[in-house]
Coordinates of C-alpha atoms and ligand atoms in Angstrom, one line a residue:
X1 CA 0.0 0.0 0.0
X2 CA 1.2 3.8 -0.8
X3 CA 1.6 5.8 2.3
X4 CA -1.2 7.8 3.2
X5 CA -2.0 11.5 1.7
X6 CA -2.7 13.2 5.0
X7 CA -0.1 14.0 7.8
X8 CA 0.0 12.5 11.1
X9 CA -2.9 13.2 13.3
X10 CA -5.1 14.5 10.9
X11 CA -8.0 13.1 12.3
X12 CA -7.1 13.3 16.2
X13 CA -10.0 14.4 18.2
X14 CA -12.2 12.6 15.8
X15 CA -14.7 10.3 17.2
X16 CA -15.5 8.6 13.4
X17 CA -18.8 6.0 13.7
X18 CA -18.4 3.6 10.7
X19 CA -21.1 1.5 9.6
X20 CA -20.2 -2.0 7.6
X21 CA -16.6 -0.8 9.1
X22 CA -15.2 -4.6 9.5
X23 CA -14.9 -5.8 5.7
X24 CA -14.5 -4.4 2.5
X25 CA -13.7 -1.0 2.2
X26 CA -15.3 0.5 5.6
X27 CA -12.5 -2.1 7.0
X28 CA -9.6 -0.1 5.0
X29 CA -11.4 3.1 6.0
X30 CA -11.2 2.0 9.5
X31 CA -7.9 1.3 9.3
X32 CA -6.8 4.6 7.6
X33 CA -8.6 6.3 10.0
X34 CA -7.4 5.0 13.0
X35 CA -3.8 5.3 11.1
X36 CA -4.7 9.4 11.4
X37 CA -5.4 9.1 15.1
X38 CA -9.2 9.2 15.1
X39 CA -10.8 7.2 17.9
X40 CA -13.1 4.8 15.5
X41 CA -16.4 2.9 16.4
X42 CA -17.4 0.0 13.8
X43 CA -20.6 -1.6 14.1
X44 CA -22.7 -4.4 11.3
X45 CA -24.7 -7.2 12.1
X46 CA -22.2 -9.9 12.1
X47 CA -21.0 -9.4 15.9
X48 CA -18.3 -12.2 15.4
X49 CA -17.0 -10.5 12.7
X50 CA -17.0 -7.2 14.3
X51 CA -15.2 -8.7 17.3
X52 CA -12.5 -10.4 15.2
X53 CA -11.6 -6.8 13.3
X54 CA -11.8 -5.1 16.8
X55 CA -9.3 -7.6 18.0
X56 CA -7.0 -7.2 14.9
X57 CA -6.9 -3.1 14.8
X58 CA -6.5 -3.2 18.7
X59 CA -2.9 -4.5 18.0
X60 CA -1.5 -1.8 16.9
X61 CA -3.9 1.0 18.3
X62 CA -5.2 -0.5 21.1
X63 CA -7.0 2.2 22.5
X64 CA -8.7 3.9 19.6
X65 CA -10.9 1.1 18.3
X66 CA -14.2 -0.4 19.5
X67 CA -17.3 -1.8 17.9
X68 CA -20.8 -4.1 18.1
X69 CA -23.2 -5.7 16.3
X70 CA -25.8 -2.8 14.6
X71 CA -28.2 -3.9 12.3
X72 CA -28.6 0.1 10.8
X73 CA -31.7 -1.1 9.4
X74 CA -33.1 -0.8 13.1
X75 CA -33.0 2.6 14.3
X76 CA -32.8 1.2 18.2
X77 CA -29.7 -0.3 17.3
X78 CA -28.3 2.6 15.7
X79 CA -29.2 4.4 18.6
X80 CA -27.5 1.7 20.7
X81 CA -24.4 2.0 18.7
X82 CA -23.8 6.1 18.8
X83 CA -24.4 5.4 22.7
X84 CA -21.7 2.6 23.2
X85 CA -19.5 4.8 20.8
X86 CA -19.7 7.7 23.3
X87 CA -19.5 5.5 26.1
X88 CA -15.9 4.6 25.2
X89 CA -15.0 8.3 23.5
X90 CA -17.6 10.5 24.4
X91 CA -19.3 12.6 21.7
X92 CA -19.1 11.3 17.5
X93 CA -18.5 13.9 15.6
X94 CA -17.9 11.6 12.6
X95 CA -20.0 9.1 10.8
X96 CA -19.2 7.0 7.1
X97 CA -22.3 5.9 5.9
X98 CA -20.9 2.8 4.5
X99 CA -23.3 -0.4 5.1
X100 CA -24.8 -1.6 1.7
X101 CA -26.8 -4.6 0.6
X102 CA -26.6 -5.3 -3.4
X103 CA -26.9 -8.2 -6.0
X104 CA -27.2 -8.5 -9.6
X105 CA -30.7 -9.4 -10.8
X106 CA -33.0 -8.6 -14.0
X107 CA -35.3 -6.8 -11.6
X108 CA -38.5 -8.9 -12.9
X109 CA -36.8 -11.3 -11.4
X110 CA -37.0 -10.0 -7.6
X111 CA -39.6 -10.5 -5.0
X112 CA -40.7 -7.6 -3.2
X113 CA -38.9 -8.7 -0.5
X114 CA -35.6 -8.9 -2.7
X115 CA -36.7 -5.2 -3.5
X116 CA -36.9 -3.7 -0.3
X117 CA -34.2 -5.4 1.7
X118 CA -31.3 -3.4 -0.3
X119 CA -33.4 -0.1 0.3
X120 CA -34.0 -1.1 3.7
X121 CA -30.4 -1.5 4.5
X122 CA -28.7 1.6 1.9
X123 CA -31.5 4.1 2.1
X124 CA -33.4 3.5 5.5
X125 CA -30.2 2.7 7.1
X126 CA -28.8 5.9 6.0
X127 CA -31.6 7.7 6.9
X128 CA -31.7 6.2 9.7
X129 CA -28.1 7.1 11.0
X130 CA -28.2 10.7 9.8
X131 CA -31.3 11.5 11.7
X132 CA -30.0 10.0 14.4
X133 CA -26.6 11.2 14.9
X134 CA -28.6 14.7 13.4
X135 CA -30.7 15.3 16.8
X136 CA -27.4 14.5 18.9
X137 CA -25.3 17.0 16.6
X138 CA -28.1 19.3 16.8
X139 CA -28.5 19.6 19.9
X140 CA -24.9 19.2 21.4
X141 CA -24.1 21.9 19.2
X142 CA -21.3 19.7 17.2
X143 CA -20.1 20.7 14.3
X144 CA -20.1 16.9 13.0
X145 CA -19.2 16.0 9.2
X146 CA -21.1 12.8 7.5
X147 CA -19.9 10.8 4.5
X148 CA -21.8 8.5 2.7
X149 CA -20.5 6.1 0.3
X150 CA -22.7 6.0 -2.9
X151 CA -22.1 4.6 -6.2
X152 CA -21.9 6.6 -10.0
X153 CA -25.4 5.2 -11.0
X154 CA -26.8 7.4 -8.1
X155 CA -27.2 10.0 -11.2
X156 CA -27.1 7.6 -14.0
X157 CA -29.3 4.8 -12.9
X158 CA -28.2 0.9 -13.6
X159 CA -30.5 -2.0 -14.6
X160 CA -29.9 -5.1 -12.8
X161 CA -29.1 -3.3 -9.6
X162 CA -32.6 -1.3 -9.3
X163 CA -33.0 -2.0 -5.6
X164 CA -29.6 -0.4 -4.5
X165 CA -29.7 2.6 -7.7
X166 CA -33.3 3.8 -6.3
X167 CA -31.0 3.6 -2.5
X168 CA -28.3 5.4 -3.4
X169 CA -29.9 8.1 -5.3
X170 CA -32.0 8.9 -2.6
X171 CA -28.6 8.9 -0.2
X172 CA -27.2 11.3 -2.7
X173 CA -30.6 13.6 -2.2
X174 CA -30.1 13.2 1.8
X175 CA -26.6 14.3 1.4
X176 CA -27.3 17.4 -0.8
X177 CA -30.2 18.1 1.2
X178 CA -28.8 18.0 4.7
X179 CA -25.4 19.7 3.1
X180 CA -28.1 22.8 3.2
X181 CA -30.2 22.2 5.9
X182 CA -27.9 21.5 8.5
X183 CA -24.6 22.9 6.9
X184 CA -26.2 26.5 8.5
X185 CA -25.2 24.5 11.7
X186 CA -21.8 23.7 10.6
X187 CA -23.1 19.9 10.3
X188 CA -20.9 19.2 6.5
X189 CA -22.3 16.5 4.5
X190 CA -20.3 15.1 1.3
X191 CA -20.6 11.8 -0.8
X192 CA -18.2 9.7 -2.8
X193 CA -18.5 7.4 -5.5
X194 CA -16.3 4.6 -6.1
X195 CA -15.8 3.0 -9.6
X196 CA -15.2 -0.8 -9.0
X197 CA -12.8 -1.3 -5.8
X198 CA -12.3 -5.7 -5.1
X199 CA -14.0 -6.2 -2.2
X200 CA -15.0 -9.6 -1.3
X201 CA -18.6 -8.1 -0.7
X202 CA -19.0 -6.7 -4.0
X203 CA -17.1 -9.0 -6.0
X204 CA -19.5 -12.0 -4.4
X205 CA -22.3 -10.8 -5.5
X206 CA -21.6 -8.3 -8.7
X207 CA -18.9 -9.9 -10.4
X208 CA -19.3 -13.5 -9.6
X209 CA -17.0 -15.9 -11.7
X210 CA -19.3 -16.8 -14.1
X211 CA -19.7 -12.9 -15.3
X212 CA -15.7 -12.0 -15.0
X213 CA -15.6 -15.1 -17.7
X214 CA -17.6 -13.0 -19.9
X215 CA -16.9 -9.7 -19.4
X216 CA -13.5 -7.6 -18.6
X217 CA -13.8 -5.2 -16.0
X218 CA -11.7 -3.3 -16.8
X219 CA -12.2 -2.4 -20.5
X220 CA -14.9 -0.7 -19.2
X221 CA -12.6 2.1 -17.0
X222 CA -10.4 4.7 -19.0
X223 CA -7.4 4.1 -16.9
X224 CA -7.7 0.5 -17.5
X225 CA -7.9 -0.6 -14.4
X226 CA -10.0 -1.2 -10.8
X227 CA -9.5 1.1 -7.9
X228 CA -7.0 0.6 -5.0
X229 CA -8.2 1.0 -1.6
X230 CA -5.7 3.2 -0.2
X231 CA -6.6 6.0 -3.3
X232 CA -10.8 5.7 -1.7
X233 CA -9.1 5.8 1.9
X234 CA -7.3 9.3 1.2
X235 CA -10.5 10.8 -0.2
X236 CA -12.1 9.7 2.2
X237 CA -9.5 11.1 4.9
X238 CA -9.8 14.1 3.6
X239 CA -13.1 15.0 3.9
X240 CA -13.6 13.5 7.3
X241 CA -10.4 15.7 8.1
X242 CA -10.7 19.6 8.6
X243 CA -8.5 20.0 5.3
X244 CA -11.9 19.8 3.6
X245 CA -13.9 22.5 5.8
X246 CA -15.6 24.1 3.2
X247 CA -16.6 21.0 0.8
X248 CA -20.4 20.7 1.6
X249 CA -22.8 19.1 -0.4
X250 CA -20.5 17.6 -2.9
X251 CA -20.0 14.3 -4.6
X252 CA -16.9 12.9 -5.6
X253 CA -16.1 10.1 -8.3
X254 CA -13.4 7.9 -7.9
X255 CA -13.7 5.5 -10.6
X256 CA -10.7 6.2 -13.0
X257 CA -13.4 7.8 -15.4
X258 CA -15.4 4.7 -15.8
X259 CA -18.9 6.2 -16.3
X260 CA -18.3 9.6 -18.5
X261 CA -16.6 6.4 -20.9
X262 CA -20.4 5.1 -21.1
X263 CA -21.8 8.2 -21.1
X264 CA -19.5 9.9 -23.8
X265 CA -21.9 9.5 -27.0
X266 CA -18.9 8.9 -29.7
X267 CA -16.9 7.1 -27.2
X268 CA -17.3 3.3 -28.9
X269 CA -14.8 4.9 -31.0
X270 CA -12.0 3.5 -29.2
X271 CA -13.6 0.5 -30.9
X272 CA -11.8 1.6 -34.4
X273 CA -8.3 0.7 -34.7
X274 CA -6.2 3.4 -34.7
X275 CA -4.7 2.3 -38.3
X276 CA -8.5 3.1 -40.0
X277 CA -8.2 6.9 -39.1
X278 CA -6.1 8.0 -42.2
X279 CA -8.9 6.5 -44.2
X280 CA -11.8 8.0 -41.9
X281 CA -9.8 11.3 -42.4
X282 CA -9.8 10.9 -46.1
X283 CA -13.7 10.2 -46.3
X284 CA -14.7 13.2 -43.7
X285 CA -12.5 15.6 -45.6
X286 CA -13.5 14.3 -49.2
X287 CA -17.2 14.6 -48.5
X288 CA -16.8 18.5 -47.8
X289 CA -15.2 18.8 -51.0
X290 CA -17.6 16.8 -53.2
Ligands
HXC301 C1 -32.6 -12.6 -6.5 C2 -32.2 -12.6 -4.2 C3 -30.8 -12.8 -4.4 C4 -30.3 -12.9 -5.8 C5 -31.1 -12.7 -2.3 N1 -32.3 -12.5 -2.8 N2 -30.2 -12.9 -3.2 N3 -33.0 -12.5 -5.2 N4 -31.3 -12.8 -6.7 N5 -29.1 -13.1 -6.1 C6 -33.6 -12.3 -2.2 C7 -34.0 -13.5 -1.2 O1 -34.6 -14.6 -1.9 C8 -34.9 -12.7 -0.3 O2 -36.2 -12.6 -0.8 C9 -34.3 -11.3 -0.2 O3 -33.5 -11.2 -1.3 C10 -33.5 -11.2 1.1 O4 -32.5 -12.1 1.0 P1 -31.8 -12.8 2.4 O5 -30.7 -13.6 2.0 O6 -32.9 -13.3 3.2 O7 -31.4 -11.4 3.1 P2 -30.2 -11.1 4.0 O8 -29.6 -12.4 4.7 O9 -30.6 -10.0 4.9 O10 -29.0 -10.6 3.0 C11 -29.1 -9.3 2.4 C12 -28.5 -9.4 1.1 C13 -27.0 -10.0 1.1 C14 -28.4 -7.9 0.6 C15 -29.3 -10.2 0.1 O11 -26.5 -10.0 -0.2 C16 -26.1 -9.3 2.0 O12 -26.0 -9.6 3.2 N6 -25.4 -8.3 1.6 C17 -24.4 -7.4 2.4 C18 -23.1 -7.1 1.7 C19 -23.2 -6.6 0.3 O13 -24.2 -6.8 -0.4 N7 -22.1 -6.1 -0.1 C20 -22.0 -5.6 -1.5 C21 -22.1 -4.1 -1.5 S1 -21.4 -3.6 -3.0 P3 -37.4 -13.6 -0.4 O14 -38.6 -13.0 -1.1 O15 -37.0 -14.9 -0.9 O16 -37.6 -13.5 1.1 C22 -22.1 -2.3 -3.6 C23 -21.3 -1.8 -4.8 C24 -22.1 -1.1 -5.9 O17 -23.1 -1.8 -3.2 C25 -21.3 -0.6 -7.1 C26 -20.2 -1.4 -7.7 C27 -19.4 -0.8 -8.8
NAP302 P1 -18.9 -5.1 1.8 O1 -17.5 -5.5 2.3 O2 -19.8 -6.2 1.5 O3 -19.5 -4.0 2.8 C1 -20.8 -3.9 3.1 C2 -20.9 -3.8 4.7 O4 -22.2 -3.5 5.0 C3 -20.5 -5.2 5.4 O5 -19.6 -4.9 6.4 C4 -21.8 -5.6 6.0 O6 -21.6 -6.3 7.2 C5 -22.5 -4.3 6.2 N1 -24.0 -4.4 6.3 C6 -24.8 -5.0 5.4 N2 -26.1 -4.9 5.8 C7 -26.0 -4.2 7.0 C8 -27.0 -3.9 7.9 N3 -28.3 -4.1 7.7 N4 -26.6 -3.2 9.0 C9 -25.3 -2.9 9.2 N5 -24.4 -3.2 8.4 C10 -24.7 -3.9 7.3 O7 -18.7 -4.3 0.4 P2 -17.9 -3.0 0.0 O8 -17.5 -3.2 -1.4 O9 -16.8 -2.8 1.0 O10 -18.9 -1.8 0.1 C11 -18.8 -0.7 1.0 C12 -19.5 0.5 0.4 O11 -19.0 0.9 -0.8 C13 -21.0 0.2 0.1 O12 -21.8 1.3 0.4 C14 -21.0 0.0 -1.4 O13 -22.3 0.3 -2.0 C15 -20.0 1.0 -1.8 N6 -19.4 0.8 -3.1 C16 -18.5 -0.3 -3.3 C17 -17.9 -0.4 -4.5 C18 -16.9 -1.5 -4.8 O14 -16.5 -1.7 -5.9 N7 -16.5 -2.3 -3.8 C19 -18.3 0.4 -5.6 C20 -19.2 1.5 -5.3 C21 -19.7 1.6 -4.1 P3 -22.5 -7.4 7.9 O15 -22.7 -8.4 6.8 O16 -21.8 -7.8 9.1 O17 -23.8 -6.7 8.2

């Protein structure tokens, strides 16, 4: 891994709550966080494997780490979570918004059930956390910052992931709309969204074997390539960090410009080889003549 982008103790004095904080990339946030000597509380709904990553970042910061099981589709156990947090640290004035439920599914295909347990867990948990930790900000007068993770078909949309593109388009809306509403209180809300990162999470369940067969990743992404997790963990740093004081309401892509390639109307033209442009050339320029 590249050393981190921020200087030592960027983050000390930061109590940071991060949901989904034990795998995947809430687990290298976690670790980057702690890294910047922020106090950090992780909670999801496997306790064992909360306990185990607890255990594991205790090594080498022993007293900056806690966590429980928190389920942030319950807003009693998000409650129950911002309490144990502040039991060990006292106040949070940080939370990542980084739980998420997703599959790959033709969306005919889904029961309601399917449908609602992704927005359950990325939008209501979401909503859930912000209000939360919102009252306590709100009325403890902290000048807290939230970050939630999204995704780049929050604005574009994406079939075969319906459930979590409706979520984390409505996250995005929370995150503009609290940037305003509660950025008069100095309360900063700010969004990123990550290309493909490996994560045994995502990978699972977006890009099981059986699709990377098919399809390569990575000819989709402009830089050719999938995102490393320490280049999400400075971002994300830095806007948990003071550095970024005045970035409110914003959304930031990370995704090595993977969706403006699918976007970009006359962008299949990478398609032509570059050998057949002489002879496009020829055609464009004898056509104005004729
Ligand atoms: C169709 C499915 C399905 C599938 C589950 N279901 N998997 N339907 N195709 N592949 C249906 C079930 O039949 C059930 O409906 C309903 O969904 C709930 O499933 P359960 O297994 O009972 O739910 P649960 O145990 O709560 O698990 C939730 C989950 C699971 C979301 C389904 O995948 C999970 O725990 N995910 C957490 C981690 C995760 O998803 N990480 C990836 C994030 S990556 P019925 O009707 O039968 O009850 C990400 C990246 C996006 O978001 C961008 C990438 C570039
Ligand atoms: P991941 O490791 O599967 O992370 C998802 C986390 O959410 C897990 O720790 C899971 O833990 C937790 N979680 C799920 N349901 C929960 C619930 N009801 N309550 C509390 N926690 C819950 O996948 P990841 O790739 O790191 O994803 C992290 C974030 O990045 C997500 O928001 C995802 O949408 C976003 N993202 C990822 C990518 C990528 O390429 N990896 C791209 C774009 C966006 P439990 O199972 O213990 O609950």
């Amino acid at each position: 891994m590249k050393a981190g982008m921020l200087k030592e103790n960027s983050l000390k004095g930061k109590n940071i709550l991060i949901t989904g904080g034990g795998t995947g990339l809430g687990k290298s946030m976690s670790a980057y966080f702690l890294k910047l000597g922020a106090n950090v509380i992780i909670g999801s709904r496997n306790a064992n494997k909360i306990k185990q990553c607890v255990k594991e970042f205790s090594i080498e910061f022993p007293n900056q780490i806690t966590g429980i099981s928190c389920d942030v589709r319950n807003y009693d156990d998000i409650k129950k979570i911002i309490d144990y947090g502040e039991s060990k640290f006292g106040l949070i004035n940080g939370v990542v918004n980084n739980a998420a439920g997703n599959f790959i599914s033709p969306t005919e295909r889904l029961s309601p059930n399917a449908f609602s347990v992704i927005i359950d867990i990325v939008l209501k948990g979401t909503c859930n956390m912000s209000l939360a930790i919102g009252k306590k900000w709100l009325k403890n007068d902290i000048k807290g910052t939230m970050l939630n993770i999204v995704t780049t078909y929050a604005w574009t949309g994406s079939g075969y992931v319906v459930p979590s593109a409706v979520s984390k388009a409505g996250v995005l809306a929370l995150t503009r709309s609290l940037a305003v509403e509660w950025g008069k209180k100095g309360i900063r809300s700010n969004a990123i969204a990550p290309g493909p990162f490996p994560t045994k999470g995502a990978w699972d369940r977006l890009f099981p074997k059986i699709i990377q067969e098919k399809f390569i990743l990575k000819d989709r992404i402009p830089l050719n390539r999938v995102g490393e997790h320490h280049e999400l963990t400075n971002l994300a740093g830095y806007l948990m960090s003071d550095y970024s004081s005045f970035i409110n309401g914003e959304v930031i892509t990370i995704d090595g410009g993977e969706w403006l390639k699918s976007g970009g109307e006359f962008n299949w033209l990478d398609k032509i080889p570059s050998e057949m442009w002489d002879g496009i050339e020829g055609s464009i320029r004898g056509e104005r003549k004729s």
